[in-house]
Amino acid sequence: MLAEELITFHPTKDWVDEDLLKVMEDVFNRYYHYFCSCLVKGTYPFVTPISLFKSVPNNRDTIFIWSEIEADFQEMNVPMLRLHGDLWTANTLLDKSVGEIYFIDWEFSNYLFFFYDFFNMMWVEFYINKNDLFLNQYVNGEYDHEMERAFTLFGLDFKQQARMSYFNLYFLNYYAMRLTKMDLKSRKAYIKQYKKLLRQIKCRPSIN
């Protein structure tokens, strides 16, 4: 709580789109520098999506998530980095007086797919705040440069036509880390919204 007490932050309920986009830009830039430092150290594991899939309960929900991931990505070696794990707007402090952004509440920090926190920002903002700004930006290709820059660092290609496969890889990781620890009712609520989101996106015109 010390950070919250010392910082005169702008309440998230008062944020406008400009504030949200500023925070997301900061996330991409900050993580790029973090990724560079991880590369220098070179001490991080790799995990394939198929091995992660085999580690979660085999049920209708996980099979559905897996079916939404294109075959080309199922055996991809993905770097696992120590990330925040619960990064979204409620866990960021925006001090507009000095233009600084702070990340708080690190209790879910863990080794995750290196792109996990990017998509967590998008997903949780949609699920909790019913705000699809970040997701729309992503689906419309507004974050392609940032994604390509991050993927290239690790020798991976970011394929624009497969944007949702990357999101679904994140959601598989999210399921493994968070949903498996929830009761059935809570887990079903998340899956329902996840499927609703996918339906909405599939109904949109394709953007490459």
Backbone as a ProteinNet text record, in pm:
[ID]
protein_1_A
[PRIMARY]
MLAEELITFHPTKDWVDEDLLKVMEDVFNRYYHYFCSCLVKGTYPFVTPISLFKSVPNNRDTIFIWSEIEADFQEMNVPMLRLHGDLWTANTLLDKSVGEIYFIDWEFSNYLFFFYDFFNMMWVEFYINKNDLFLNQYVNGEYDHEMERAFTLFGLDFKQQARMSYFNLYFLNYYAMRLTKMDLKSRKAYIKQYKKLLRQIKCRPSIN
[TERTIARY]
81.7	0	85.1	214.2	298.8	300	308.8	313.8	188	71.2	-54.4	-62.4	-5.9	-13.8	76.7	188.5	285.5	259	187.2	166	28.5	24.6	-102.6	-146.9	-222.5	-254.8	-393.4	-410.9	-536.4	-626.3	-740.8	-826.4	-864.9	-860.6	-890	-1032.3	-1123.7	-1261.8	-1271.8	-1170.6	-1169.9	-1083.4	-1025.7	-940.8	-1024.3	-967.8	-1026.5	-940.2	-984	-910.5	-763.9	-737.8	-599.5	-513.4	-570.6	-496.8	-471.9	-575.1	-562.4	-454.6	-457.5	-360.5	-219.2	-207.4	-76.6	-20	-104.5	-60.4	-18.6	-97.8	-63.5	67	87.7	214.3	331.7	312.2	416.5	446.2	341.7	359.9	447.2	414.1	492	637.8	659.6	796.3	875.8	812.5	882	917.4	824.1	849.7	954.9	960.6	1064.6	1202.8	1221.8	1350.5	1375.4	1270.1	1283.5	1322.2	1258.2	1291.5	1438.3	1485.4	1626	1718.6	1683.5	1767.2	1762.9	1647.6	1636.4	1723.4	1728.4	1811.2	1958.7	2000.1	2140.1	2175.2	2085.7	2109.5	2096.6	2001.9	1986.2	1942.3	1879.5	1838	1685.9	1623.7	1478.3	1442.2	1336.8	1295.1	1208.7	1191	1099.1	992.9	871.8	761.8	685.4	645.1	560.3	414.1	328.5	186	128.3	174.5	117.7	152	270.7	305.5	222.1	192.4	105.7	-35.2	-83.8	-217.4	-228.8	-123.9	-125.4	-119.1	-80.1	-67	-196.1	-293.5	-419.1	-523.5	-629.5	-734.7	-791	-814.5	-871.2	-1022.9	-1079.6	-1224.5	-1274.3	-1403	-1463.2	-1405.8	-1378.3	-1328.9	-1186.5	-1098.8	-960.1	-949.1	-1031.7	-1032.1	-1078.4	-1176.9	-1223.2	-1112.6	-1046.8	-937.4	-831.4	-795.1	-692.2	-733.9	-861.1	-910.7	-902.7	-891.7	-884.5	-740.5	-644.9	-503.5	-460.2	-410.4	-369.8	-257.1	-258.8	-163.5	-18.4	8.5	145.7	207.7	124.4	175.6	177.5	124.6	105.1	235.3	339.1	467.4	577.2	538.2	633.1	701.6	831.9	904.2	885.2	813.8	780.6	862.1	936.9	1010.1	914	948.7	872.4	953.4	897.7	967.5	891.4	964.2	900.6	826.2	692.9	608.4	521.5	448.4	358.3	250.5	185.2	86.8	-55.8	-73.8	-209	-212.2	-146.3	-134.7	-261.7	-326.5	-439.5	-454.7	-553.1	-559.5	-571	-641.3	-657.1	-525.5	-429	-299	-191	-234.5	-141.6	-182.6	-83.8	-108	-56.9	-141.7	-106	-93.6	28.5	55	67.4	-43.4	-45.7	37.3	61.3	136.2	280	336.4	475.1	484.9	369.4	368.5	427.3	419.3	476.8	367.7	403.3	312.3	380.3	306.3	361.6	277.5	342.9	273.3	270.1	154.4	139.2	81	76.6	12.6	73.1	188.9	265.4	246.6	142.1	130.9	111.9	70.7	53.5	173.9	282	401.8	449.3	482.9	522.9	591.3	643.2	698.1	582.7	569.5	455.5	503.8	418.3	450.7	490.5	597	651.2	550.7	447.2	347	224.3	226.8	110.5	54	138.6	87.6	25.6	73.5	11.2	-136.5	-159.4	-296.6	-379.2	-314.2	-388.9	-446.9	-370.6	-423	-551	-548	-663.1	-781.3	-754.2	-861.3	-930.3	-855	-917.2	-990.6	-938.6	-1010.8	-1145.8	-1148.3	-1273.7	-1365.5	-1311.2	-1394	-1448.1	-1363.3	-1403.9	-1472.1	-1412.3	-1463.6	-1550.4	-1569.5	-1652.1	-1600.7	-1470.8	-1407.2	-1321.1	-1355.9	-1282.5	-1183.6	-1145.4	-1053.2	-922.6	-858.3	-730.4	-745.8	-850.7	-872.6	-899.6	-977.3	-1002.6	-873.4	-790.5	-661.8	-579.2	-578.9	-500	-554.9	-683.8	-745.1	-731.8	-735.2	-722.7	-578.2	-484.8	-345.7	-268.2	-328.1	-261.5	-140	-134.1	-21.4	73.2	57.3	141.8	290.2	324.1	465.1	523.4	449.3	497.5	512.5	416.4	423.1	540	554.7	663.9	799	811.8	937.3	971.2	870.7	893	922.9	845.5	865.1	1001.4	1040.4	1168.5	1285.3	1275.7	1381.9	1413	1310	1325.7	1333.5	1357.7	1372.2	1243.1	1131.1	999.6	934.6	851.2	773.8	636.3	592.8	455.7	374.2	280.9	201	70.2	57.2	-58	-190	-191.3	-316.4	-358.5	-269.5	-298.5	-308.1	-348.5	-352	-427.7	-540.9	-621.8	-561.3	-478.7	-410.8	-318.2	-251.4	-164.7	-247.8	-362.2	-450.4	-496.4	-528.3	-574.2	-461.9	-338.2	-224.2	-215.7	-232.9	-237.4	-347.5	-466.1	-579.4	-557.7	-488.1	-453.2	-361.9	-264.9	-174.9	-252.6	-347	-432.7	-517.4	-570.5	-650.5	-565.4	-444.4	-356.1	-319.1	-294.8	-245.9	-357.5	-472.5	-576.3	-706.1	-757.5	-890.3	-890.8	-780.6	-776.4	-788.4	-764.4	-771.3	-906.6	-997.1	-1129	-1231.3	-1341.3	-1451.9	-1520.4	-1599.4	-1659.8	-1744.8	-1824.9	-1912.8	-1832.4	-1727.8	-1644.3	-1574	-1523	-1452	-1544.9	-1668.3	-1764	-1798.1	-1802.2	-1831.4	-1722.5	-1597.4	-1486	-1490.2	-1515.7	-1520	-1634.4	-1746.3	-1861	-1823.9	-1757.9	-1718.6	-1609.3	-1521.1	-1415.7	-1477.8	-1572.9	-1638.5	-1718.2	-1780	-1854.4	-1760.8	-1644.6	-1545.9	-1502.1	-1473.6	-1430.9	-1539	-1664.4	-1774.3	-1781.8	-1766.6	-1772.3	-1662.6	-1543.8	-1430.1	-1444.1	-1495.1	-1511.3	-1616.5	-1707.6	-1812.3	-1764.6	-1645.2	-1591.8	-1522.5	-1515.2	-1440.4	-1294.5	-1235.2	-1094.9	-1003	-903.1	-804.4	-666.3	-587.3	-452.8	-347.4
-121.1	0	126.2	112.5	230.2	313.4	246.9	320.7	403.6	342	414.1	534.8	522.8	631.2	747.7	718.7	823	892.9	826.6	881.5	946.9	1067.9	1134	1087.8	978.9	919.3	959.5	946.3	978.9	855.5	859.4	740.6	680.6	549	483.9	512.1	536	564.4	695.1	779.7	908.3	906.3	791.3	783.9	798.4	865.6	873.9	787.3	773.4	687.4	727.9	856.8	905	848.5	842.2	786.4	637	566.7	422.4	391.3	464.6	440	475.4	577.9	616.2	504.1	446.4	337.8	216.3	182.2	66.7	90.1	209.6	242.3	224.6	266.6	252.1	104.6	23.7	-120.1	-179.5	-151.4	-205.1	-159.6	-31.8	20.7	-34.8	-39.2	-87.4	-235.7	-311.1	-454.1	-482	-400.1	-418.7	-408.6	-309	-293.3	-408.7	-455	-570	-694.7	-714.4	-829.5	-825.2	-706.1	-691.2	-733.5	-696	-733.6	-884.2	-945.8	-1091.7	-1162.5	-1107.6	-1167	-1161.7	-1051.2	-1036.8	-1142	-1161.3	-1261	-1403.7	-1421.2	-1550.5	-1664.7	-1634	-1740.4	-1744.2	-1808.3	-1824.7	-1953.4	-2019	-2144.9	-2120.8	-2224.7	-2223.7	-2330.3	-2301.2	-2397.4	-2399	-2516	-2524.8	-2521.1	-2458.4	-2457.3	-2596.9	-2694.2	-2828.2	-2888.5	-2857.7	-2908.8	-2840.4	-2712	-2641.7	-2699.1	-2725.6	-2783.1	-2917.7	-2998.1	-3129.6	-3120.4	-3003.2	-2987	-2941.2	-2894.4	-2846.2	-2957.3	-2947.1	-3049.1	-3064.7	-3187.2	-3214.5	-3209.6	-3097.8	-3082.7	-3005.1	-2983.7	-2918.1	-2777.9	-2707.1	-2570	-2565	-2647	-2644.2	-2696	-2792.6	-2842.7	-2732.8	-2654	-2543.1	-2439.9	-2401	-2303.6	-2355.3	-2481.8	-2541.5	-2541.3	-2562.3	-2565.6	-2429.3	-2323.1	-2187.6	-2144.3	-2230.6	-2200.4	-2271.3	-2196.1	-2254.6	-2355.7	-2459.9	-2570.1	-2523.4	-2420	-2370.4	-2324.4	-2289.9	-2233.5	-2334.1	-2452.1	-2545	-2604.2	-2607.6	-2661.5	-2555.5	-2431	-2320	-2309.9	-2289.2	-2268.5	-2124.2	-2106.9	-1972.8	-1942.6	-1832.3	-1794.6	-1768.3	-1818.4	-1794.4	-1698	-1580.2	-1478.3	-1446.9	-1398	-1354.7	-1224.3	-1229.3	-1114.6	-1077	-968.7	-921.3	-1025.2	-1073.3	-1179.7	-1133.7	-1008.1	-954.7	-808.2	-781.2	-643.1	-600	-500	-434.1	-297.2	-221.1	-80.7	-62.4	-152	-137.6	-157.7	-220.3	-242.9	-151.7	-40.7	62.7	194.5	273.3	406.4	508.6	603.3	708.4	840.5	889.4	1018.1	1122.4	1188.8	1280.9	1406.2	1437.5	1559.7	1552.4	1431.6	1415.6	1318.8	1269.3	1180.1	1043.4	995.8	866.7	760.9	636.9	523.7	417.6	362.9	264.3	137.2	22.4	-105.8	-148.7	-195.4	-236.5	-378	-432.3	-562.1	-675.2	-720.5	-820.4	-962.8	-989.7	-1120.8	-1236.6	-1207.7	-1314	-1325.5	-1257.2	-1263.5	-1407.9	-1443.9	-1582.6	-1589.5	-1708.1	-1730.3	-1761.7	-1678	-1683.6	-1662	-1696	-1661.5	-1514.2	-1481.1	-1345.5	-1237.6	-1273.8	-1176.1	-1175	-1251.1	-1269.2	-1136.6	-1049.8	-926.7	-831.9	-833.9	-751.2	-788.3	-918.2	-964.6	-958.5	-970.4	-958	-818	-717.4	-580	-572.4	-634.8	-630.2	-709.1	-832.3	-921.9	-873.6	-840.8	-805.3	-672.1	-580.2	-454.6	-482	-579.1	-617.8	-687.6	-782.3	-864.7	-784.9	-708.7	-637.7	-505.1	-426.3	-291	-281.7	-393.8	-395.6	-294.8	-278.8	-182.7	-259.3	-249.5	-324.6	-238.2	-123.5	-33.4	-103.9	-166.4	-232.4	-345.5	-423.9	-535.8	-486.6	-379.7	-323.2	-273.6	-208.2	-160.7	-278.6	-384.8	-502.5	-567.9	-595.6	-663.4	-579.5	-447.8	-358.1	-336.7	-402.6	-393.6	-277.2	-204.1	-86.2	-122.2	-247	-288.7	-384.4	-395.5	-488.5	-454.9	-327.8	-287.8	-330.3	-305.1	-340.4	-491.7	-565.1	-710.6	-764.3	-713.5	-758.7	-730.2	-614.8	-577.6	-675.5	-711	-804.1	-944.9	-992.4	-1127.5	-1141.6	-1039.7	-1044.8	-1059.9	-999.6	-1011.9	-1158	-1240.1	-1381.3	-1472.7	-1412.2	-1491.1	-1550.3	-1488.5	-1537.3	-1439.2	-1490.7	-1406.1	-1381.1	-1255.6	-1223.5	-1217	-1308.5	-1316.6	-1240.4	-1132.4	-1044.3	-1115.4	-1206.5	-1275.5	-1373.3	-1396.5	-1493	-1424.1	-1298.9	-1222.8	-1296.4	-1354.6	-1417	-1547.6	-1613	-1732.8	-1696.4	-1581.8	-1538	-1506.5	-1442.5	-1414.4	-1545.1	-1644	-1772.4	-1847.2	-1831.1	-1886.9	-1824.1	-1692	-1624.3	-1683.1	-1701.3	-1745.4	-1887.1	-1969.8	-2102.9	-2090.6	-2001	-1974.8	-1916.6	-1827.1	-1766.5	-1873.7	-1964.7	-2074.1	-2156.6	-2189.4	-2272.3	-2203.3	-2073.1	-2000.4	-1952.3	-1917.6	-1851.8	-1931.6	-1975.2	-2037.2	-2172.8	-2246	-2376.6	-2364.2	-2245.6	-2223.9	-2167.7	-2147.1	-2092.1	-2203.1	-2169.7	-2265	-2273.3	-2376.6	-2403.9	-2287.5	-2227.6	-2118	-1999.4	-1961.9	-1848.9	-1880.4	-2000.7	-2040.6	-2035.7	-2083	-2082.2	-1939.9	-1847.2	-1707.5	-1650	-1682.6	-1635.1	-1697.6	-1826.6	-1895.3	-1841.4	-1812.7	-1758.2	-1626.7	-1538.5	-1409.3	-1425.1	-1520.3	-1548.1	-1591.4	-1681.1	-1727.6	-1615.1	-1532.7	-1418.1	-1324.3	-1299.9	-1213.2	-1270.2	-1398.5	-1460.1	-1449.3	-1468.2	-1456.3	-1314.7	-1216	-1076.6	-1046.6	-1094.8	-1066.5	-1139.5	-1261.7	-1337.5	-1275.8	-1199.2	-1134.8	-1005.1	-961.6	-836.7	-861.7	-756.9	-771.3	-804.2	-886.6	-925.1	-808.3	-786.6	-680.4	-743.6	-730	-788.1	-678.7
0	0	0	28.8	42.5	-84.1	-200.5	-326.2	-345.3	-319	-336.1	-243.8	-122.8	-25.6	-62.8	-128.6	-158.8	-291.2	-381.8	-514.8	-524.3	-577.2	-604.5	-742.5	-746	-874.5	-923	-1053.7	-1120.5	-1116.2	-1047.9	-1033.1	-1168.1	-1178.3	-1305.6	-1353.8	-1261.2	-1302	-1379	-1365.4	-1435	-1560.4	-1591	-1709.8	-1836.7	-1933.9	-2067.4	-2159.7	-2283.7	-2377.2	-2388.3	-2384.7	-2394	-2281.2	-2161.8	-2047.5	-2066.9	-2111	-2132.3	-2235.7	-2345.9	-2452.1	-2407.9	-2325.1	-2271.6	-2184.3	-2101.7	-2014.3	-2097.2	-2198.5	-2281.3	-2355.7	-2403.6	-2470.7	-2375.2	-2250.8	-2150	-2123.1	-2118.4	-2096.2	-2206.4	-2331.3	-2443	-2435.9	-2411	-2408.1	-2290.8	-2174.7	-2055.6	-2069.5	-2124.1	-2138.4	-2245.2	-2347.9	-2449.1	-2385.1	-2301	-2232.9	-2135.4	-2071.5	-1981.7	-2060.4	-2175.3	-2259.2	-2301.6	-2335.7	-2375.3	-2261.8	-2139.9	-2025.2	-2001.7	-2026.1	-2012.1	-2115.4	-2236.1	-2340.5	-2303.5	-2244.9	-2203.9	-2099.4	-2003.6	-1898.5	-1952.4	-2045.8	-2111.5	-2023	-1912.8	-1819.7	-1808.4	-1902.1	-1897	-1970	-1925.8	-1988.7	-2112.1	-2190.3	-2303.5	-2278.6	-2321.8	-2309.2	-2440.5	-2484.3	-2603.2	-2559.9	-2639.6	-2605.9	-2585.8	-2665.1	-2649.9	-2514.1	-2462.2	-2329.1	-2221.4	-2242.1	-2147.4	-2152.7	-2273.3	-2290	-2218.4	-2227.7	-2163.5	-2011.7	-1961.1	-1815.8	-1748.7	-1828.2	-1770.7	-1777	-1697.1	-1701.6	-1842.2	-1881.7	-2013.1	-2001.6	-2043.6	-2035.6	-2156.9	-2162	-2277.3	-2299.8	-2192.2	-2203.9	-2257.9	-2202.2	-2249.1	-2392.4	-2427.4	-2565.2	-2660.2	-2616.9	-2700.2	-2719.6	-2611.3	-2621.9	-2718.4	-2703.1	-2787.7	-2934.3	-2960.1	-3098.2	-3165.6	-3085.6	-3139.3	-3169.4	-3141.7	-3166.5	-3294.2	-3390	-3517	-3496.7	-3578.2	-3563.3	-3570.4	-3649.7	-3665.7	-3534.4	-3437.2	-3312	-3196.7	-3219.6	-3108.6	-3054.9	-3137.6	-3092.3	-3094.6	-3096.5	-3095.8	-2959.5	-2958.2	-2833.2	-2788.1	-2679	-2630	-2503.8	-2502.3	-2380.5	-2264.9	-2149.5	-2027	-1940.3	-1916.7	-1839.3	-1711.4	-1614	-1489.4	-1517.4	-1509.5	-1541.3	-1422.4	-1438.5	-1333.1	-1303.9	-1409.1	-1394	-1371.2	-1331.6	-1310.8	-1353	-1464.5	-1510.3	-1582.7	-1528.1	-1593.9	-1529.3	-1573.7	-1533	-1382.6	-1314.1	-1169	-1095	-1159.7	-1097.3	-1154.1	-1209.8	-1254.2	-1190.4	-1155.8	-1101.3	-1201.4	-1234.1	-1328.9	-1254.7	-1244.6	-1180.4	-1290.9	-1322.8	-1436	-1411.3	-1284.5	-1253.6	-1303.6	-1303.2	-1349.2	-1467.4	-1513.4	-1628	-1602.1	-1477.8	-1442.2	-1425.9	-1458.2	-1445.2	-1359.8	-1263.9	-1171.7	-1176.2	-1164.6	-1155.9	-1009.2	-964.3	-824.7	-817.8	-694.7	-666.8	-750.9	-708	-781.8	-728.3	-654	-589.5	-687.6	-811.3	-910.7	-1004.5	-970.6	-1054.9	-1069.6	-1193.8	-1220.3	-1356.3	-1389.3	-1522.6	-1617.1	-1719.5	-1810.1	-1953	-2051.3	-2189.4	-2193.5	-2266.5	-2261.1	-2299.9	-2375.6	-2418.2	-2326.3	-2220.4	-2132.2	-2082.3	-2029.2	-1968	-2069.5	-2194.1	-2298.2	-2312.5	-2327.5	-2348.7	-2221	-2108.1	-1982.9	-1969	-2010.5	-2010.5	-2094.1	-2209.9	-2300.8	-2245.2	-2202.4	-2159.6	-2032.7	-1929.5	-1801.7	-1812.4	-1893.4	-1915	-1980.5	-2071.3	-2135.7	-2036.5	-1960.5	-1872.2	-1753.6	-1689	-1567.7	-1599	-1685.9	-1712.1	-1836.6	-1905.8	-2027.8	-2130.3	-2134.1	-2223.6	-2323.8	-2451.3	-2553	-2630.3	-2574.6	-2644.5	-2681.4	-2583.9	-2609.8	-2711	-2695.8	-2787.7	-2929	-2941.4	-3073.9	-3137.5	-3057	-3107.6	-3159.3	-3082.9	-3121.1	-3247.7	-3249.4	-3363.8	-3490.6	-3475.8	-3590.9	-3634.6	-3568.1	-3609.7	-3552.8	-3458.3	-3402.9	-3317.2	-3271.1	-3187.7	-3261	-3391.6	-3466.9	-3452.8	-3460.2	-3449.9	-3316	-3209.4	-3075.8	-3060.3	-3114.6	-3107.1	-3189.6	-3311	-3397.2	-3332.8	-3271.2	-3206	-3093.9	-3014.1	-2903.1	-2953.4	-3048.8	-3100.6	-3167.5	-3243.5	-3314	-3217.9	-3101.2	-3000.9	-2970.2	-2970	-2934.1	-3056.4	-3172.6	-3294.1	-3345.3	-3310.6	-3351.9	-3447.9	-3535.8	-3626.3	-3566.5	-3572.3	-3534	-3662.2	-3677.3	-3798.9	-3779	-3852.8	-3834	-3858	-3954.3	-3986.4	-3877.2	-3781.5	-3674.1	-3538.6	-3538.5	-3412.2	-3302.4	-3336.6	-3232.3	-3181.5	-3260.5	-3209.5	-3094.1	-3104.6	-2994.6	-2870.1	-2893.2	-2779.8	-2715.2	-2796.8	-2743.2	-2671.6	-2717.7	-2644.4	-2505.8	-2503	-2372.3	-2285.7	-2343.8	-2262.3	-2210.4	-2285.8	-2235.7	-2113.8	-2122.2	-2009.6	-1891.4	-1921.2	-1818.5	-1749.7	-1829	-1772.9	-1676.8	-1721.1	-1638.5	-1508.1	-1514.1	-1397.2	-1305.2	-1362	-1281.6	-1273.3	-1387.4	-1386.2	-1317.9	-1324.9	-1258.5	-1107.1	-1055	-909.9	-866	-961.7	-931.4	-913.8	-847.1	-838.9	-975.1	-993.7	-1123.8	-1173.4	-1086.2	-1126.8	-1178.4	-1107	-1149.4	-1280.7	-1291.4	-1413.2	-1533.5	-1516.6	-1626.9	-1670.3	-1575.4	-1608.8	-1698.4	-1667.3	-1749.9	-1889.2	-1894.3	-2023.3	-2109.2	-2046.8	-2120.7	-2187.1	-2113.4	-2169.6	-2274.6	-2253.3	-2351.8	-2484.6	-2479.4	-2601.4	-2667	-2585	-2637.8	-2711.9	-2654.3	-2718.5	-2852.9	-2857.4	-2983	-3089.4	-3049.5	-3146.1	-3201.8	-3114.7	-3158.3	-3259.6	-3231.2	-3318.9	-3452.1	-3449	-3572.6	-3664.1	-3607	-3686.3	-3750.8	-3714.6	-3768.2	-3900.8	-3985.2	-4110.9	-4082.6	-4166.8	-4149.6	-4179.8	-4091.8	-4110.8	-4104.4	-4210.6	-4214	-4209.3
[MASK]
++++++++++++++++++++++++++++++++++++++++++++++++++++++++++++++++++++++++++++++++++++++++++++++++++++++++++++++++++++++++++++++++++++++++++++++++++++++++++++++++++++++++++++++++++++++++++++++++++++++++++++++++

